[in-house]
Amino acid sequence: MTNKDELLSQLRINRDQQPAGESKTHLWVGGGVALLLLTLGVSYFNNPAPVKVQVEMARMAVPDSSSATVLDATGYVVARRISTVSSKVTGRVAEIFIEEGQQVEKDQVVARLDDSNTAKAVELSRAEWRSAKTLVTETQARLTEAKLTLERTTELARTQLVSAAALDKARADFDSLRAQLDARNAEVDVSQKRLALQQQNLDDLTLRAPFAGVVISKDSQPGEMISPMSAGGGFTRTGICTLVDMASLEIEVDVNESYIQRVRNEQFVQAVLEAYPEWKIPAKVIAIIPAADRQKATVKVRIGFQVSDPRILPDMGVKVAFLNAEPVVDEKPKEPLGVRVPISAVRNDGENKFIFVVKDGVAELRKVTLNASYGTDIYIGSGLRPGEDFVVEVTPELKDGAKVELQ
């Protein structure tokens, strides 16, 4: 072997004689990577994504004597003018010109009934009327002739050229024709009134809106029978549609008779529809019905809206707050009612009440005490300070100490 081959053999790496320390190094590196992945996984599960919330700043509410609530009640929106448009006679529906939700004007045609028979009756009455007028014309001509005959016979009777019997006959013919003319005129009048009646029956088959309003239901279809009375079982309808005058909407509430003394005519009221809890509608007492319900021990109160809005619909549930009817003169400073928050911000846990306060991006569950409630709002006496940010609507995924993200 040459010196060159010896040098090359010395430089060759013997893999069978790899040091044990290198294998341990690989084990330590692998364990470190696994530990890092485990740490990241635990961190991920312990620190979930922030919860998106809406926050508001807490503000102190001070009572106003002119708008203080003296009584709360619940009721419904009702319409003073609501009508089921029907016909005066029984007939088959031929055409309908309305749909639900459509605005109609007063006297607008909403439907037509089959008028084939009534139209023929009108033509028959018109023909009878024309015939009666023709008879009047004929009798008028005969009466004119009888009058001339009577005048000539009277002149001849003076000169004794005709007998008294001829004069009497001429006078009788004239009086008879005059009576017939009166009878013919009466027949014309009767025929004219019969024609007007048939024409009215024909007009009654065209159904019109009794007032301007909105159609809230369509109760029949073309081809069905309609009757003003419930006749024919389920095969006969009693109306074409139901019409509501939206301008006549008001509120009816039943007030416990023990508190009716707190309600007065023209008293201001604040109404809140259950469908729009954030919308406070000004209203006023229209009338207190002077009768009590002995079964419910309540008195009905009518309340009128002071604004008109298409969002107000019949039969909607509504909460009303009767405001102080007379201003209270008080020189003493008013004590605050507490921090006013929406009811959606309070979490109930039995008798305990909690609210989430947001600080530095973290939600803190804090116990609070309540002073009073008004509609959809609550007055917090303690546990929440003015100026702090609180979560407006509490969601199930919101927990104490959870990170939050403002919407």
CSV table of C-alpha atoms in Angstrom, one decimal:
chain,number,residue,atom,x,y,z
A,1,MET,CA,0.0,0.0,0.0
A,2,THR,CA,1.3,3.4,-0.9
A,3,ASN,CA,1.5,6.3,1.3
A,4,LYS,CA,-1.3,7.9,-0.6
A,5,ASP,CA,-3.7,5.0,0.1
A,6,GLU,CA,-2.8,5.1,3.8
A,7,LEU,CA,-3.6,8.8,4.0
A,8,LEU,CA,-7.0,8.3,2.3
A,9,SER,CA,-7.9,5.4,4.6
A,10,GLN,CA,-7.2,7.6,7.6
A,11,LEU,CA,-9.6,10.3,6.3
A,12,ARG,CA,-12.5,7.8,5.8
A,13,ILE,CA,-15.4,8.0,8.4
A,14,ASN,CA,-16.3,4.8,10.2
A,15,ARG,CA,-20.2,5.0,10.7
A,16,ASP,CA,-20.2,1.9,12.9
A,17,GLN,CA,-18.2,3.7,15.5
A,18,GLN,CA,-20.6,6.8,15.8
A,19,PRO,CA,-20.4,8.4,19.4
A,20,ALA,CA,-23.4,7.7,21.8
A,21,GLY,CA,-23.6,11.4,22.7
A,22,GLU,CA,-24.8,12.3,19.2
A,23,SER,CA,-27.9,10.0,19.6
A,24,LYS,CA,-28.7,11.6,22.9
A,25,THR,CA,-28.6,15.0,21.3
A,26,HIS,CA,-31.3,14.0,18.8
A,27,LEU,CA,-33.5,12.8,21.6
A,28,TRP,CA,-33.2,16.0,23.4
A,29,VAL,CA,-34.0,18.0,20.3
A,30,GLY,CA,-37.1,15.9,19.6
A,31,GLY,CA,-38.3,16.2,23.2
A,32,GLY,CA,-37.9,19.9,23.1
A,33,VAL,CA,-40.0,20.2,19.9
A,34,ALA,CA,-42.8,18.1,21.4
A,35,LEU,CA,-42.8,20.1,24.6
A,36,LEU,CA,-43.0,23.3,22.5
A,37,LEU,CA,-46.0,22.0,20.6
A,38,LEU,CA,-47.7,20.9,23.8
A,39,THR,CA,-47.2,24.3,25.3
A,40,LEU,CA,-48.6,26.0,22.2
A,41,GLY,CA,-51.6,23.7,22.3
A,42,VAL,CA,-52.3,24.3,25.9
A,43,SER,CA,-51.9,28.1,25.4
A,44,TYR,CA,-54.3,27.9,22.4
A,45,PHE,CA,-57.1,26.1,24.4
A,46,ASN,CA,-56.6,28.3,27.5
A,47,ASN,CA,-56.7,31.5,25.5
A,48,PRO,CA,-59.6,31.3,23.0
A,49,ALA,CA,-60.4,34.0,20.5
A,50,PRO,CA,-61.8,37.2,21.9
A,51,VAL,CA,-65.6,37.5,22.2
A,52,LYS,CA,-67.1,40.4,20.2
A,53,VAL,CA,-69.2,42.6,22.4
A,54,GLN,CA,-70.9,46.0,22.3
A,55,VAL,CA,-70.2,48.3,25.2
A,56,GLU,CA,-71.5,51.6,26.5
A,57,MET,CA,-70.4,54.0,29.1
A,58,ALA,CA,-72.4,53.9,32.3
A,59,ARG,CA,-74.2,57.2,33.1
A,60,MET,CA,-76.1,58.3,36.2
A,61,ALA,CA,-79.8,58.8,35.8
A,62,VAL,CA,-81.5,61.7,37.6
A,63,PRO,CA,-85.3,61.6,38.1
A,64,ASP,CA,-87.4,64.3,36.4
A,65,SER,CA,-90.6,65.1,38.2
A,66,SER,CA,-92.4,66.0,35.0
A,67,SER,CA,-91.8,62.6,33.5
A,68,ALA,CA,-91.8,60.4,36.6
A,69,THR,CA,-93.7,57.2,36.2
A,70,VAL,CA,-96.8,56.8,38.4
A,71,LEU,CA,-98.1,53.5,36.9
A,72,ASP,CA,-97.0,50.8,34.5
A,73,ALA,CA,-99.4,48.6,32.5
A,74,THR,CA,-99.6,46.4,29.4
A,75,GLY,CA,-102.1,46.3,26.6
A,76,TYR,CA,-102.6,46.0,22.9
A,77,VAL,CA,-102.8,48.2,19.9
A,78,VAL,CA,-106.4,48.2,18.5
A,79,ALA,CA,-108.1,50.0,15.6
A,80,ARG,CA,-111.2,52.1,16.3
A,81,ARG,CA,-112.2,51.8,12.6
A,82,ILE,CA,-112.0,48.2,11.3
A,83,SER,CA,-114.5,46.7,8.9
A,84,THR,CA,-115.2,43.4,7.2
A,85,VAL,CA,-116.3,44.5,3.7
A,86,SER,CA,-119.3,42.4,2.7
A,87,SER,CA,-122.3,42.7,0.4
A,88,LYS,CA,-125.9,43.5,1.1
A,89,VAL,CA,-127.2,40.5,-0.9
A,90,THR,CA,-126.1,36.9,-1.4
A,91,GLY,CA,-124.1,36.4,-4.6
A,92,ARG,CA,-121.2,34.8,-6.4
A,93,VAL,CA,-117.9,36.7,-6.5
A,94,ALA,CA,-116.9,37.6,-10.0
A,95,GLU,CA,-113.8,39.8,-9.6
A,96,ILE,CA,-111.6,40.9,-6.7
A,97,PHE,CA,-109.3,43.9,-7.0
A,98,ILE,CA,-107.4,44.0,-3.7
A,99,GLU,CA,-104.6,42.1,-2.0
A,100,GLU,CA,-103.3,42.0,1.6
A,101,GLY,CA,-101.3,45.0,2.6
A,102,GLN,CA,-102.8,47.2,-0.2
A,103,GLN,CA,-103.8,50.8,0.6
A,104,VAL,CA,-107.2,51.7,-0.6
A,105,GLU,CA,-109.1,54.9,-0.7
A,106,LYS,CA,-112.7,55.7,0.3
A,107,ASP,CA,-115.3,54.3,-2.2
A,108,GLN,CA,-112.6,52.4,-4.2
A,109,VAL,CA,-114.0,49.3,-5.8
A,110,VAL,CA,-112.6,46.2,-4.1
A,111,ALA,CA,-114.8,43.5,-5.7
A,112,ARG,CA,-117.7,42.8,-8.0
A,113,LEU,CA,-120.4,40.1,-7.7
A,114,ASP,CA,-122.1,38.3,-10.6
A,115,ASP,CA,-124.7,40.7,-12.0
A,116,SER,CA,-126.1,38.8,-14.9
A,117,ASN,CA,-129.6,38.3,-13.4
A,118,THR,CA,-129.8,41.7,-11.8
A,119,ALA,CA,-128.7,43.4,-15.1
A,120,LYS,CA,-131.6,41.7,-16.9
A,121,ALA,CA,-134.0,42.8,-14.1
A,122,VAL,CA,-132.8,46.4,-14.7
A,123,GLU,CA,-133.5,46.2,-18.4
A,124,LEU,CA,-137.0,44.7,-17.7
A,125,SER,CA,-137.8,47.6,-15.3
A,126,ARG,CA,-136.5,50.1,-17.8
A,127,ALA,CA,-138.8,48.6,-20.5
A,128,GLU,CA,-141.8,48.8,-18.1
A,129,TRP,CA,-141.0,52.4,-17.4
A,130,ARG,CA,-140.9,53.3,-21.1
A,131,SER,CA,-144.2,51.4,-21.7
A,132,ALA,CA,-145.8,53.4,-18.9
A,133,LYS,CA,-144.6,56.7,-20.4
A,134,THR,CA,-146.1,55.7,-23.8
A,135,LEU,CA,-149.5,55.0,-22.1
A,136,VAL,CA,-149.3,58.5,-20.6
A,137,THR,CA,-148.7,60.1,-24.0
A,138,GLU,CA,-151.6,58.1,-25.5
A,139,THR,CA,-154.0,59.1,-22.6
A,140,GLN,CA,-152.8,62.7,-22.9
A,141,ALA,CA,-153.8,62.8,-26.5
A,142,ARG,CA,-157.2,61.2,-25.8
A,143,LEU,CA,-157.8,63.7,-23.0
A,144,THR,CA,-157.1,66.6,-25.3
A,145,GLU,CA,-159.6,65.3,-27.8
A,146,ALA,CA,-162.2,64.8,-25.0
A,147,LYS,CA,-161.7,68.3,-23.9
A,148,LEU,CA,-162.4,69.7,-27.3
A,149,THR,CA,-165.5,67.5,-27.6
A,150,LEU,CA,-166.7,68.8,-24.3
A,151,GLU,CA,-166.2,72.4,-25.3
A,152,ARG,CA,-168.1,71.9,-28.6
A,153,THR,CA,-170.9,70.0,-26.9
A,154,THR,CA,-171.3,72.6,-24.2
A,155,GLU,CA,-171.6,75.4,-26.9
A,156,LEU,CA,-174.2,73.4,-28.8
A,157,ALA,CA,-176.1,72.6,-25.6
A,158,ARG,CA,-176.5,76.4,-25.0
A,159,THR,CA,-178.3,76.7,-28.3
A,160,GLN,CA,-180.2,73.5,-27.6
A,161,LEU,CA,-178.8,71.9,-30.7
A,162,VAL,CA,-177.8,68.8,-28.7
A,163,SER,CA,-179.4,67.0,-25.9
A,164,ALA,CA,-178.4,67.2,-22.2
A,165,ALA,CA,-177.5,63.5,-22.4
A,166,ALA,CA,-174.9,64.2,-25.0
A,167,LEU,CA,-173.4,66.9,-22.9
A,168,ASP,CA,-173.3,64.6,-19.9
A,169,LYS,CA,-171.6,61.9,-21.9
A,170,ALA,CA,-168.9,64.3,-23.2
A,171,ARG,CA,-168.3,65.6,-19.7
A,172,ALA,CA,-168.0,62.0,-18.4
A,173,ASP,CA,-165.6,61.0,-21.1
A,174,PHE,CA,-163.4,64.0,-20.3
A,175,ASP,CA,-163.4,63.3,-16.5
A,176,SER,CA,-162.7,59.6,-17.1
A,177,LEU,CA,-159.7,60.3,-19.4
A,178,ARG,CA,-158.4,62.8,-16.9
A,179,ALA,CA,-158.5,60.2,-14.2
A,180,GLN,CA,-156.8,57.7,-16.5
A,181,LEU,CA,-154.0,60.2,-17.1
A,182,ASP,CA,-153.5,60.6,-13.4
A,183,ALA,CA,-153.3,56.8,-13.0
A,184,ARG,CA,-150.9,56.5,-16.0
A,185,ASN,CA,-148.7,59.2,-14.4
A,186,ALA,CA,-148.7,57.2,-11.1
A,187,GLU,CA,-147.7,54.1,-13.0
A,188,VAL,CA,-144.8,55.9,-14.5
A,189,ASP,CA,-143.7,57.1,-11.1
A,190,VAL,CA,-144.0,53.5,-9.8
A,191,SER,CA,-142.0,52.1,-12.8
A,192,GLN,CA,-139.4,54.8,-12.3
A,193,LYS,CA,-139.0,53.9,-8.6
A,194,ARG,CA,-138.9,50.1,-9.5
A,195,LEU,CA,-136.2,50.9,-12.0
A,196,ALA,CA,-134.2,52.9,-9.4
A,197,LEU,CA,-134.5,50.0,-7.0
A,198,GLN,CA,-133.2,47.5,-9.5
A,199,GLN,CA,-130.4,49.9,-10.4
A,200,GLN,CA,-129.5,50.1,-6.7
A,201,ASN,CA,-129.5,46.3,-6.5
A,202,LEU,CA,-127.1,46.3,-9.5
A,203,ASP,CA,-124.9,48.9,-7.9
A,204,ASP,CA,-124.9,46.9,-4.6
A,205,LEU,CA,-123.1,44.1,-6.5
A,206,THR,CA,-120.1,46.4,-6.8
A,207,LEU,CA,-118.4,46.4,-3.4
A,208,ARG,CA,-116.5,49.6,-2.3
A,209,ALA,CA,-114.3,50.5,0.6
A,210,PRO,CA,-116.3,52.3,3.3
A,211,PHE,CA,-113.2,54.3,4.3
A,212,ALA,CA,-109.5,54.8,3.4
A,213,GLY,CA,-107.3,52.1,5.0
A,214,VAL,CA,-105.1,49.1,4.6
A,215,VAL,CA,-106.3,45.6,3.7
A,216,ILE,CA,-105.1,43.2,6.4
A,217,SER,CA,-106.9,40.0,5.1
A,218,LYS,CA,-108.4,38.8,1.9
A,219,ASP,CA,-111.3,36.5,2.8
A,220,SER,CA,-112.7,35.2,-0.4
A,221,GLN,CA,-111.8,34.3,-4.0
A,222,PRO,CA,-113.6,34.6,-7.4
A,223,GLY,CA,-116.2,31.9,-7.8
A,224,GLU,CA,-117.1,31.7,-4.1
A,225,MET,CA,-120.5,32.6,-2.7
A,226,ILE,CA,-120.7,35.6,-0.4
A,227,SER,CA,-123.6,36.5,2.0
A,228,PRO,CA,-124.1,39.1,4.7
A,229,MET,CA,-125.4,36.3,6.9
A,230,SER,CA,-123.6,33.1,7.9
A,231,ALA,CA,-125.6,30.8,5.6
A,232,GLY,CA,-124.6,27.8,3.6
A,233,GLY,CA,-122.1,26.5,6.1
A,234,GLY,CA,-118.5,26.6,5.2
A,235,PHE,CA,-119.3,27.1,1.5
A,236,THR,CA,-120.4,30.7,1.9
A,237,ARG,CA,-118.1,33.6,2.9
A,238,THR,CA,-119.4,36.5,4.9
A,239,GLY,CA,-116.9,39.1,3.6
A,240,ILE,CA,-114.5,40.0,0.9
A,241,CYS,CA,-111.7,41.5,3.0
A,242,THR,CA,-111.0,43.2,6.3
A,243,LEU,CA,-110.0,46.9,6.2
A,244,VAL,CA,-108.3,48.8,8.9
A,245,ASP,CA,-108.0,52.6,9.2
A,246,MET,CA,-104.4,52.9,10.4
A,247,ALA,CA,-105.0,56.5,11.5
A,248,SER,CA,-107.4,55.2,14.1
A,249,LEU,CA,-104.9,53.0,15.9
A,250,GLU,CA,-104.8,53.4,19.7
A,251,ILE,CA,-103.9,51.5,22.8
A,252,GLU,CA,-106.3,49.7,25.2
A,253,VAL,CA,-105.0,48.7,28.6
A,254,ASP,CA,-106.7,47.2,31.6
A,255,VAL,CA,-105.7,49.0,34.8
A,256,ASN,CA,-106.2,47.4,38.1
A,257,GLU,CA,-109.1,49.3,39.9
A,258,SER,CA,-106.9,49.8,42.9
A,259,TYR,CA,-104.6,52.1,40.9
A,260,ILE,CA,-107.1,53.7,38.6
A,261,GLN,CA,-107.0,56.9,40.7
A,262,ARG,CA,-103.5,57.5,39.3
A,263,VAL,CA,-104.8,57.8,35.7
A,264,ARG,CA,-106.4,61.0,34.4
A,265,ASN,CA,-107.8,62.2,31.1
A,266,GLU,CA,-105.2,63.9,28.9
A,267,GLN,CA,-102.4,62.4,31.0
A,268,PHE,CA,-99.2,61.9,29.1
A,269,VAL,CA,-98.1,58.3,28.5
A,270,GLN,CA,-94.9,56.7,27.2
A,271,ALA,CA,-95.5,53.6,25.1
A,272,VAL,CA,-93.0,50.9,24.1
A,273,LEU,CA,-94.0,48.3,21.6
A,274,GLU,CA,-92.7,44.8,22.3
A,275,ALA,CA,-91.5,44.5,18.7
A,276,TYR,CA,-89.4,47.7,19.1
A,277,PRO,CA,-88.2,47.8,22.7
A,278,GLU,CA,-85.8,50.8,22.1
A,279,TRP,CA,-88.5,53.0,20.6
A,280,LYS,CA,-90.4,55.1,23.1
A,281,ILE,CA,-93.6,56.5,21.6
A,282,PRO,CA,-95.3,59.6,23.1
A,283,ALA,CA,-99.0,59.1,23.8
A,284,LYS,CA,-101.9,60.5,25.8
A,285,VAL,CA,-104.9,59.2,27.6
A,286,ILE,CA,-108.1,59.6,25.5
A,287,ALA,CA,-110.7,58.2,27.9
A,288,ILE,CA,-111.3,56.2,31.0
A,289,ILE,CA,-114.2,53.8,30.3
A,290,PRO,CA,-116.7,54.4,33.2
A,291,ALA,CA,-117.2,50.7,33.9
A,292,ALA,CA,-115.2,48.1,35.7
A,293,ASP,CA,-114.8,44.4,34.9
A,294,ARG,CA,-116.0,42.5,38.0
A,295,GLN,CA,-114.2,39.3,37.0
A,296,LYS,CA,-110.8,40.9,36.4
A,297,ALA,CA,-111.2,43.9,38.8
A,298,THR,CA,-109.9,46.2,36.1
A,299,VAL,CA,-110.9,49.4,34.3
A,300,LYS,CA,-110.3,49.9,30.6
A,301,VAL,CA,-108.3,52.9,29.5
A,302,ARG,CA,-108.0,54.2,26.0
A,303,ILE,CA,-104.6,55.8,25.0
A,304,GLY,CA,-104.0,57.6,21.7
A,305,PHE,CA,-100.7,57.8,19.9
A,306,GLN,CA,-99.3,61.3,19.3
A,307,VAL,CA,-97.3,60.1,16.3
A,308,SER,CA,-98.2,58.1,13.2
A,309,ASP,CA,-95.8,55.4,12.0
A,310,PRO,CA,-96.2,52.4,9.7
A,311,ARG,CA,-94.4,50.2,12.3
A,312,ILE,CA,-97.4,50.5,14.6
A,313,LEU,CA,-99.7,47.6,13.7
A,314,PRO,CA,-103.0,46.3,15.1
A,315,ASP,CA,-102.9,43.7,17.9
A,316,MET,CA,-99.3,44.4,18.8
A,317,GLY,CA,-98.3,44.1,22.4
A,318,VAL,CA,-97.4,47.3,24.1
A,319,LYS,CA,-96.1,48.4,27.5
A,320,VAL,CA,-97.2,51.8,28.8
A,321,ALA,CA,-95.9,54.1,31.5
A,322,PHE,CA,-98.3,56.7,32.8
A,323,LEU,CA,-96.3,59.8,33.6
A,324,ASN,CA,-96.8,62.3,36.4
A,325,ALA,CA,-99.9,64.3,35.5
A,326,GLU,CA,-98.9,67.3,37.6
A,327,PRO,CA,-95.4,68.8,37.9
A,328,VAL,CA,-94.0,68.4,41.4
A,329,VAL,CA,-92.5,71.6,42.9
A,330,ASP,CA,-89.5,70.6,45.0
A,331,GLU,CA,-86.6,72.8,45.8
A,332,LYS,CA,-84.5,70.0,47.2
A,333,PRO,CA,-81.8,68.5,44.9
A,334,LYS,CA,-82.9,65.3,43.3
A,335,GLU,CA,-81.2,62.2,44.3
A,336,PRO,CA,-80.0,60.0,41.4
A,337,LEU,CA,-81.9,56.9,40.6
A,338,GLY,CA,-78.7,55.0,39.8
A,339,VAL,CA,-77.0,53.9,36.6
A,340,ARG,CA,-79.4,53.2,33.9
A,341,VAL,CA,-78.6,50.1,31.7
A,342,PRO,CA,-80.7,48.0,29.4
A,343,ILE,CA,-82.2,44.8,30.8
A,344,SER,CA,-80.2,42.8,28.3
A,345,ALA,CA,-76.9,43.8,30.1
A,346,VAL,CA,-77.9,42.1,33.4
A,347,ARG,CA,-77.3,38.4,33.9
A,348,ASN,CA,-79.6,36.6,36.5
A,349,ASP,CA,-78.3,33.9,38.7
A,350,GLY,CA,-81.2,33.1,41.1
A,351,GLU,CA,-81.7,36.2,43.2
A,352,ASN,CA,-78.3,37.6,42.4
A,353,LYS,CA,-77.8,40.1,39.5
A,354,PHE,CA,-74.5,40.4,37.6
A,355,ILE,CA,-73.1,42.7,34.9
A,356,PHE,CA,-70.0,42.5,32.8
A,357,VAL,CA,-67.6,45.5,33.0
A,358,VAL,CA,-65.0,45.8,30.3
A,359,LYS,CA,-61.5,47.1,31.3
A,360,ASP,CA,-58.3,46.7,29.2
A,361,GLY,CA,-60.0,44.3,26.8
A,362,VAL,CA,-61.1,41.9,29.6
A,363,ALA,CA,-64.7,41.2,30.8
A,364,GLU,CA,-65.1,41.3,34.5
A,365,LEU,CA,-68.3,39.7,36.0
A,366,ARG,CA,-69.5,42.0,38.8
A,367,LYS,CA,-72.4,41.6,41.2
A,368,VAL,CA,-74.9,44.6,41.2
A,369,THR,CA,-78.0,45.6,43.1
A,370,LEU,CA,-81.0,47.0,41.4
A,371,ASN,CA,-83.0,50.1,42.4
A,372,ALA,CA,-85.9,50.0,40.0
A,373,SER,CA,-86.9,49.1,36.4
A,374,TYR,CA,-88.6,51.1,33.7
A,375,GLY,CA,-89.7,49.4,30.5
A,376,THR,CA,-86.6,47.7,29.0
A,377,ASP,CA,-84.2,49.6,31.3
A,378,ILE,CA,-82.9,48.9,34.8
A,379,TYR,CA,-81.5,51.3,37.4
A,380,ILE,CA,-78.4,49.9,39.2
A,381,GLY,CA,-77.8,51.1,42.7
A,382,SER,CA,-74.4,49.7,43.4
A,383,GLY,CA,-71.8,47.6,41.6
A,384,LEU,CA,-71.4,49.8,38.5
A,385,ARG,CA,-69.9,53.3,38.6
A,386,PRO,CA,-70.6,56.0,36.2
A,387,GLY,CA,-67.9,56.2,33.5
A,388,GLU,CA,-67.2,52.5,33.4
A,389,ASP,CA,-67.8,50.5,30.2
A,390,PHE,CA,-70.3,47.7,30.4
A,391,VAL,CA,-71.5,45.0,27.9
A,392,VAL,CA,-74.8,46.0,26.5
A,393,GLU,CA,-76.0,42.5,25.6
A,394,VAL,CA,-74.7,39.4,27.5
A,395,THR,CA,-74.2,36.3,25.4
A,396,PRO,CA,-73.7,32.7,26.7
A,397,GLU,CA,-70.1,32.5,25.5
A,398,LEU,CA,-69.1,35.5,27.6
A,399,LYS,CA,-67.3,34.4,30.8
A,400,ASP,CA,-65.6,36.1,33.7
A,401,GLY,CA,-62.1,37.1,32.6
A,402,ALA,CA,-62.7,36.5,28.9
A,403,LYS,CA,-60.9,38.7,26.4
A,404,VAL,CA,-63.3,40.8,24.4
A,405,GLU,CA,-63.2,42.6,21.2
A,406,LEU,CA,-65.4,45.7,20.6
A,407,GLN,CA,-67.8,45.6,17.7
